[in-house]
CSV table of C-alpha atoms and ligand atoms in Angstrom, one decimal:
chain,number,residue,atom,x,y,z
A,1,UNK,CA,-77.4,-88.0,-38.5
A,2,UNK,CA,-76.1,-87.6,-34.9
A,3,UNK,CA,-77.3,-88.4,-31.8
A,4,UNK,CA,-76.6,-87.6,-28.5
A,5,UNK,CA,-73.7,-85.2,-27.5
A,6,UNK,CA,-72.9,-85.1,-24.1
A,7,UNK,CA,-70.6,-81.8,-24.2
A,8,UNK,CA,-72.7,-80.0,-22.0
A,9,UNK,CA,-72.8,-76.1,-21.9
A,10,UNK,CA,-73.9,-74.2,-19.1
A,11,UNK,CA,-75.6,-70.6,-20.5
A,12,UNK,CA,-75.8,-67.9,-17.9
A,13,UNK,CA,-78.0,-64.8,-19.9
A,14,UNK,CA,-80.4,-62.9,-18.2
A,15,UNK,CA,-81.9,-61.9,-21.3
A,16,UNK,CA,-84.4,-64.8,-22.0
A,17,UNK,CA,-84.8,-64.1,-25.5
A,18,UNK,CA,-81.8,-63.9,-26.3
A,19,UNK,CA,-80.6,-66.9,-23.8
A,20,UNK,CA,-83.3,-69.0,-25.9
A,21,UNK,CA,-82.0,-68.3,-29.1
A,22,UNK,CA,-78.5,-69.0,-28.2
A,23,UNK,CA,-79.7,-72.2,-27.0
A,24,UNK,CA,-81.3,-73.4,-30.0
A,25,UNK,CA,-77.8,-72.2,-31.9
A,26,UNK,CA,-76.3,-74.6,-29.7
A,27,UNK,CA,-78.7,-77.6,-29.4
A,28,UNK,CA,-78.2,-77.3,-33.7
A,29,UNK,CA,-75.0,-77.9,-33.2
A,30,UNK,CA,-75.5,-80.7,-31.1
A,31,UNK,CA,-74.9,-79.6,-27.8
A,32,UNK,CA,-76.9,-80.2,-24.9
A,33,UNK,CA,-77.3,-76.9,-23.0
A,34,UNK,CA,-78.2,-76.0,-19.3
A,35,UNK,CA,-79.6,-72.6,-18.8
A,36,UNK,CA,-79.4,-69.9,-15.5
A,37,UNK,CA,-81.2,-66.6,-15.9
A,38,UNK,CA,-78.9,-65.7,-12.7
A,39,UNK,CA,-75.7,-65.7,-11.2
A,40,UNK,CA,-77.5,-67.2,-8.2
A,41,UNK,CA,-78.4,-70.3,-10.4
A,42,UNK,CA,-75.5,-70.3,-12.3
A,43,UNK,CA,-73.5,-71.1,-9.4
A,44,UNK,CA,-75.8,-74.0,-8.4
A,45,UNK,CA,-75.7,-75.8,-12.2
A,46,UNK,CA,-71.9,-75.2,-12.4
A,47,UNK,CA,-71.3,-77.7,-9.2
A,48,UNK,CA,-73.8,-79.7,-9.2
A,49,UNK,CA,-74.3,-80.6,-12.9
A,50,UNK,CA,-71.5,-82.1,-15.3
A,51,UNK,CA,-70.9,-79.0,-17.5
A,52,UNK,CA,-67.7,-78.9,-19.6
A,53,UNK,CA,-67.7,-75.0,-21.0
A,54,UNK,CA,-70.2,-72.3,-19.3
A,55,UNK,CA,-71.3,-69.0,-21.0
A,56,UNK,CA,-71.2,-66.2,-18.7
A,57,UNK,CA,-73.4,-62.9,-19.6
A,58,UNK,CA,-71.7,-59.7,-17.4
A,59,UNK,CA,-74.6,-58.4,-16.3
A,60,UNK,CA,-76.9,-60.6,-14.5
A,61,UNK,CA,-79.6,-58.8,-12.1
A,62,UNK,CA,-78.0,-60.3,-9.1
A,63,UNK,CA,-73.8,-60.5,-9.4
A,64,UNK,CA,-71.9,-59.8,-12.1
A,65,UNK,CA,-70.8,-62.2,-14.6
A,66,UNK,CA,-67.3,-61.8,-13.0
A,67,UNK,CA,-68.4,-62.3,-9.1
A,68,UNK,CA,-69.9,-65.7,-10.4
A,69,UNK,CA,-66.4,-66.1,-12.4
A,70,UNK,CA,-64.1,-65.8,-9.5
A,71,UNK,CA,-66.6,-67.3,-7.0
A,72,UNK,CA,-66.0,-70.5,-9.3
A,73,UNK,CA,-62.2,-70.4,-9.5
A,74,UNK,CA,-61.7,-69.9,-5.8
A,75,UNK,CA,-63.4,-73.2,-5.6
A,76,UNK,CA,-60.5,-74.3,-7.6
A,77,UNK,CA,-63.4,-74.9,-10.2
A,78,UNK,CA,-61.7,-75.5,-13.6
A,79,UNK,CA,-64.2,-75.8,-16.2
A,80,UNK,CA,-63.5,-73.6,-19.4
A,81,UNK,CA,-65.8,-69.9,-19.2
A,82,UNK,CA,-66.5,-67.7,-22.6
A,83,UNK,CA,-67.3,-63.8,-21.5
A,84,UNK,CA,-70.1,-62.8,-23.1
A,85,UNK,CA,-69.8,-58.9,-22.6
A,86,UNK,CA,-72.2,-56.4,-24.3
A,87,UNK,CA,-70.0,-53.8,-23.3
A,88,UNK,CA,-67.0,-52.5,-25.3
A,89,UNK,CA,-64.9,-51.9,-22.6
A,90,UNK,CA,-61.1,-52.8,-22.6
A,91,UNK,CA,-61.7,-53.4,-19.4
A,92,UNK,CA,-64.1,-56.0,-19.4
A,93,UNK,CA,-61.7,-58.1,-21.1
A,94,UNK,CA,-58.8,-57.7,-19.1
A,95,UNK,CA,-61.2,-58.2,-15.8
A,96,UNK,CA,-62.7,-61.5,-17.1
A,97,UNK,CA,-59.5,-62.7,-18.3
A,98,UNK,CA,-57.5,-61.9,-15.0
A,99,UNK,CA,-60.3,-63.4,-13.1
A,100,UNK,CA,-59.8,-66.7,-15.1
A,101,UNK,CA,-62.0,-66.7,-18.2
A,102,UNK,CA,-61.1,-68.4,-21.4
A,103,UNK,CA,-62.1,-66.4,-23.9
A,104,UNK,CA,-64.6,-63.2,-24.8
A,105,UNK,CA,-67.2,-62.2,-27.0
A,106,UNK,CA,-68.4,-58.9,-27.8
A,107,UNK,CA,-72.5,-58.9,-28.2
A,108,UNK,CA,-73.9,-58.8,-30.2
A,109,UNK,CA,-72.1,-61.6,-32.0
A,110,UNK,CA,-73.4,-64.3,-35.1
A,111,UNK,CA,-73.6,-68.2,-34.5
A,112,UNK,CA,-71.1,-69.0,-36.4
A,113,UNK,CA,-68.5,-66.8,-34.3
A,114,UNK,CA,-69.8,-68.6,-30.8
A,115,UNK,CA,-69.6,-72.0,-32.6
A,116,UNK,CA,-66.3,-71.4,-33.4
A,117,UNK,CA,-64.9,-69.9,-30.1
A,118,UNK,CA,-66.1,-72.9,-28.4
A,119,UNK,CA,-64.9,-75.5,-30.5
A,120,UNK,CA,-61.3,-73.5,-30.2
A,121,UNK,CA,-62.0,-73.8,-25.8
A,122,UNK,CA,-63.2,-77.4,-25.9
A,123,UNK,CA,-59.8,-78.2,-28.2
A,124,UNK,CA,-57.8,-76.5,-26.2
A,125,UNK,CA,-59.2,-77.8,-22.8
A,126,UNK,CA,-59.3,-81.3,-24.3
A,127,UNK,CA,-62.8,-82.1,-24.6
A,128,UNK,CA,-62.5,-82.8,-27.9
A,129,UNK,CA,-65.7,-83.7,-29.8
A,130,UNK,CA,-63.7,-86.2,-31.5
A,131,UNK,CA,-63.8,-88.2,-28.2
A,132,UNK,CA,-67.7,-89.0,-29.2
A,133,UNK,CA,-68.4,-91.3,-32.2
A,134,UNK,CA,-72.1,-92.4,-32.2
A,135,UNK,CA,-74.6,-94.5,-34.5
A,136,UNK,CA,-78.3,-94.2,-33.5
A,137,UNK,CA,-78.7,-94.4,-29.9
A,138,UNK,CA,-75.2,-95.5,-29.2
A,139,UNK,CA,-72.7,-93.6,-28.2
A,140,UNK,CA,-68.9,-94.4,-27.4
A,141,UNK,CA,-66.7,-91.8,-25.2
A,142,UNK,CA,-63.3,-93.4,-26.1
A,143,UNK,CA,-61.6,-91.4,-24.0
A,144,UNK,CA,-63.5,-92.0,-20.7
A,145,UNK,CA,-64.0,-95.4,-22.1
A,146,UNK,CA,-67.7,-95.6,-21.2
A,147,UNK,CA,-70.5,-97.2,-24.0
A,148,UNK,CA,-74.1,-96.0,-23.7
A,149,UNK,CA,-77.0,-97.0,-25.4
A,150,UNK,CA,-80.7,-94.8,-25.1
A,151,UNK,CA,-78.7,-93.7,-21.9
A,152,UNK,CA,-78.5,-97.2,-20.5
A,153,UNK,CA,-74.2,-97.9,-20.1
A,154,UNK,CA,-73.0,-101.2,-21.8
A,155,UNK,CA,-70.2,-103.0,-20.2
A,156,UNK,CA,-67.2,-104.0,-22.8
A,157,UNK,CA,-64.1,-105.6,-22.7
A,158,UNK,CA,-61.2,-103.9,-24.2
A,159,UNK,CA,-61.3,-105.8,-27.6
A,160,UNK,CA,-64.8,-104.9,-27.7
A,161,UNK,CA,-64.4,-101.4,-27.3
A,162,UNK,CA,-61.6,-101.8,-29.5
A,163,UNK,CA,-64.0,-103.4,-31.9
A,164,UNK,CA,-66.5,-100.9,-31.9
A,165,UNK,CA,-64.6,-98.2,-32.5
A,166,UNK,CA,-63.3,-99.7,-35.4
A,167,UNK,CA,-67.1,-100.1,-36.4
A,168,UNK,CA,-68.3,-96.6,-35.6
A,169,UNK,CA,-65.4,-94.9,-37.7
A,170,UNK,CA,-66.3,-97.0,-40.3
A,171,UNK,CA,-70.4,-96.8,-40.2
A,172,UNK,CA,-72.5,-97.8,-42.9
A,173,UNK,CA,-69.9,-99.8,-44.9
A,174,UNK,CA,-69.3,-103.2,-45.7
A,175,UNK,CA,-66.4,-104.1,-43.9
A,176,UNK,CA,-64.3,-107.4,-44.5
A,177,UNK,CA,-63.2,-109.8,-41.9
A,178,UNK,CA,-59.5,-109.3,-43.4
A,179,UNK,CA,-60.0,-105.8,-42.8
A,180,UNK,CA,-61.0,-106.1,-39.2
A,181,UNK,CA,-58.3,-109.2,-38.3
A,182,UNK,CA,-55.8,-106.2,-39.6
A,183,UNK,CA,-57.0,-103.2,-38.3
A,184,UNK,CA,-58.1,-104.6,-35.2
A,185,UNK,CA,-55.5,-107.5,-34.4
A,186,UNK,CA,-52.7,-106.2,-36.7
A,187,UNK,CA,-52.8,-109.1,-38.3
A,188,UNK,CA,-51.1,-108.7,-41.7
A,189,UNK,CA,-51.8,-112.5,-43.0
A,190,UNK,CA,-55.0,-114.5,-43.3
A,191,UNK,CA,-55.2,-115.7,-39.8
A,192,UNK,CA,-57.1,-118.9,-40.6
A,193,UNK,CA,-59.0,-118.7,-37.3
A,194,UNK,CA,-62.3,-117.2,-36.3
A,195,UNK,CA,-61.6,-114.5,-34.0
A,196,UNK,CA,-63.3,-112.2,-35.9
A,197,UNK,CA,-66.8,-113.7,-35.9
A,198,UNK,CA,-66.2,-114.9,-32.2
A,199,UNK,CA,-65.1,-111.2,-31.3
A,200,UNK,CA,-68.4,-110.2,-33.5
A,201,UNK,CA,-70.5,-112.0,-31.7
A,202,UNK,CA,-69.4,-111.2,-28.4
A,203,UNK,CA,-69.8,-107.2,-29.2
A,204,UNK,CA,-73.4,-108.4,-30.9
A,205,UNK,CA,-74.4,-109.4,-27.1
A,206,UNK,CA,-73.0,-106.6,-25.7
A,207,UNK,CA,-74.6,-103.8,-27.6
A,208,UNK,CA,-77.3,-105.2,-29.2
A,209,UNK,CA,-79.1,-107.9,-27.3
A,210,UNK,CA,-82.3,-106.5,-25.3
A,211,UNK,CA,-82.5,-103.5,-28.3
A,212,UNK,CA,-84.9,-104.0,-30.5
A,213,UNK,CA,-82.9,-102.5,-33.5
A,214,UNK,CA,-80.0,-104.1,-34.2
A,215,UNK,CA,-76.7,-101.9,-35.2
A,216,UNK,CA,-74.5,-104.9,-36.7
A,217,UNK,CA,-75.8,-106.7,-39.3
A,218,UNK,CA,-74.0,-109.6,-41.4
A,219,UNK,CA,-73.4,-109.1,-45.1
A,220,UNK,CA,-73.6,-112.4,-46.4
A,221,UNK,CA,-70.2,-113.5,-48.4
A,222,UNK,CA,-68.6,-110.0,-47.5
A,223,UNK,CA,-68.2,-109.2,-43.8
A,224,UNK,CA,-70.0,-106.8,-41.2
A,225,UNK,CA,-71.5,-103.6,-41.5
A,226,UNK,CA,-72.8,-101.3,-38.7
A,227,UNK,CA,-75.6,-99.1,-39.6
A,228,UNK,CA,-76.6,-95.9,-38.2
A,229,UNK,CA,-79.9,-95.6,-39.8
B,301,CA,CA1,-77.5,-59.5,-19.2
């Protein structure tokens, strides 16, 4: 099961109905989502929230989809916009992808289509959901390097995070020290030291000590195992 996802999407429809069921598409999919029913609001969120891919409906009862576009990329604003366009017009296209838009969708369009051309934006950009790896209520950003659990951050060293990472892609199995003293040291003989239950311990305190459930457990004779349920 997964937890959190912190790719955030900001969804600009004016069409509640519709901007509600594109939201629940996306929350199943594990995004967290932001909605504007304006381009008034949309251009608050898109500043003042973390958002890494918005949404943008064309016709919004104040501006159009493409004043709040260009608004954005005048403020040298560089987060990745999907067009979503109910009209058929060539035009619309080459507009929104002159003013700076990513990508287009014609409406009405299926779930599986959006899913798709946002995974294809957030690969390109390089927000990779790969970047996330999670068990229960942790979750790791490797690339910003940051480790949160039930939203509180954890501070680790590198050989923790190193360590955990190591863990996470290899949730809910039994792993050996000897795996771990290779994978993680590169050692390629028995070391005949303890790093790895020093190491252990010291990622032990840092992620699970003050949580009441406790993500590494000891297998007796065998090794480690992290469990995500
Ligand atoms: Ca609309």
């Amino acid at each position: 099961m997964t937890t959190e996802n912190p790719i955030r999407i900001l969804l600009v429809e004016d069409e509640k109905r519709l901007a509600r069921l594109i939201e629940r598409q996306l929350i199943r999919a594990d995004y967290s989502v932001s909605l504007a029913f304006t381009a008034e609001e949309a251009l608050i969120k898109a500043i003042s929230e973390e958002i890494n891919l918005i949404l943008l409906d064309i016709n919004l009862p104040d501006k159009s989809g493409f004043e709040v576009l260009q608004e954005l990329r005048n403020k040298s604003y560089s987060t990745p916009v999907l067009i979503l366009t109910a009209r058929r017009q060539v035009e619309d296209r080459i507009q929104g992808l002159e003013n700076g838009a990513d990508d287009y969708l014609v409406k009405p369009f299926d779930s599986g289509e959006l899913l798709a051309r946002i995974h294809a934006i957030l690969r390109r950009s390089g927000v990779e959901r790969t970047s996330i790896l999670s068990a229960a209520d942790l979750v790791f950003d490797v690339v910003k390097k940051t480790v949160r659990r039930n939203d509180k951050e954890l501070n680790l060293s590198q050989r923790e995070q190193a360590l955990l990472e190591f863990f996470l892609k290899n949730k809910n199995q039994i792993i050996t020290r000897k795996r771990i003293a290779q994978e993680v040291w590169g050692y390629k003989f028995e070391t005949g030291t303890n790093i790895v239950d020093v190491y252990v311990s010291y990622l032990r305190r840092a992620i699970d000590d003050g949580f009441e459930r406790k993500l590494i457990q000891t297998v007796y004779g065998q090794g480690f195992i992290l469990k995500d349920s």
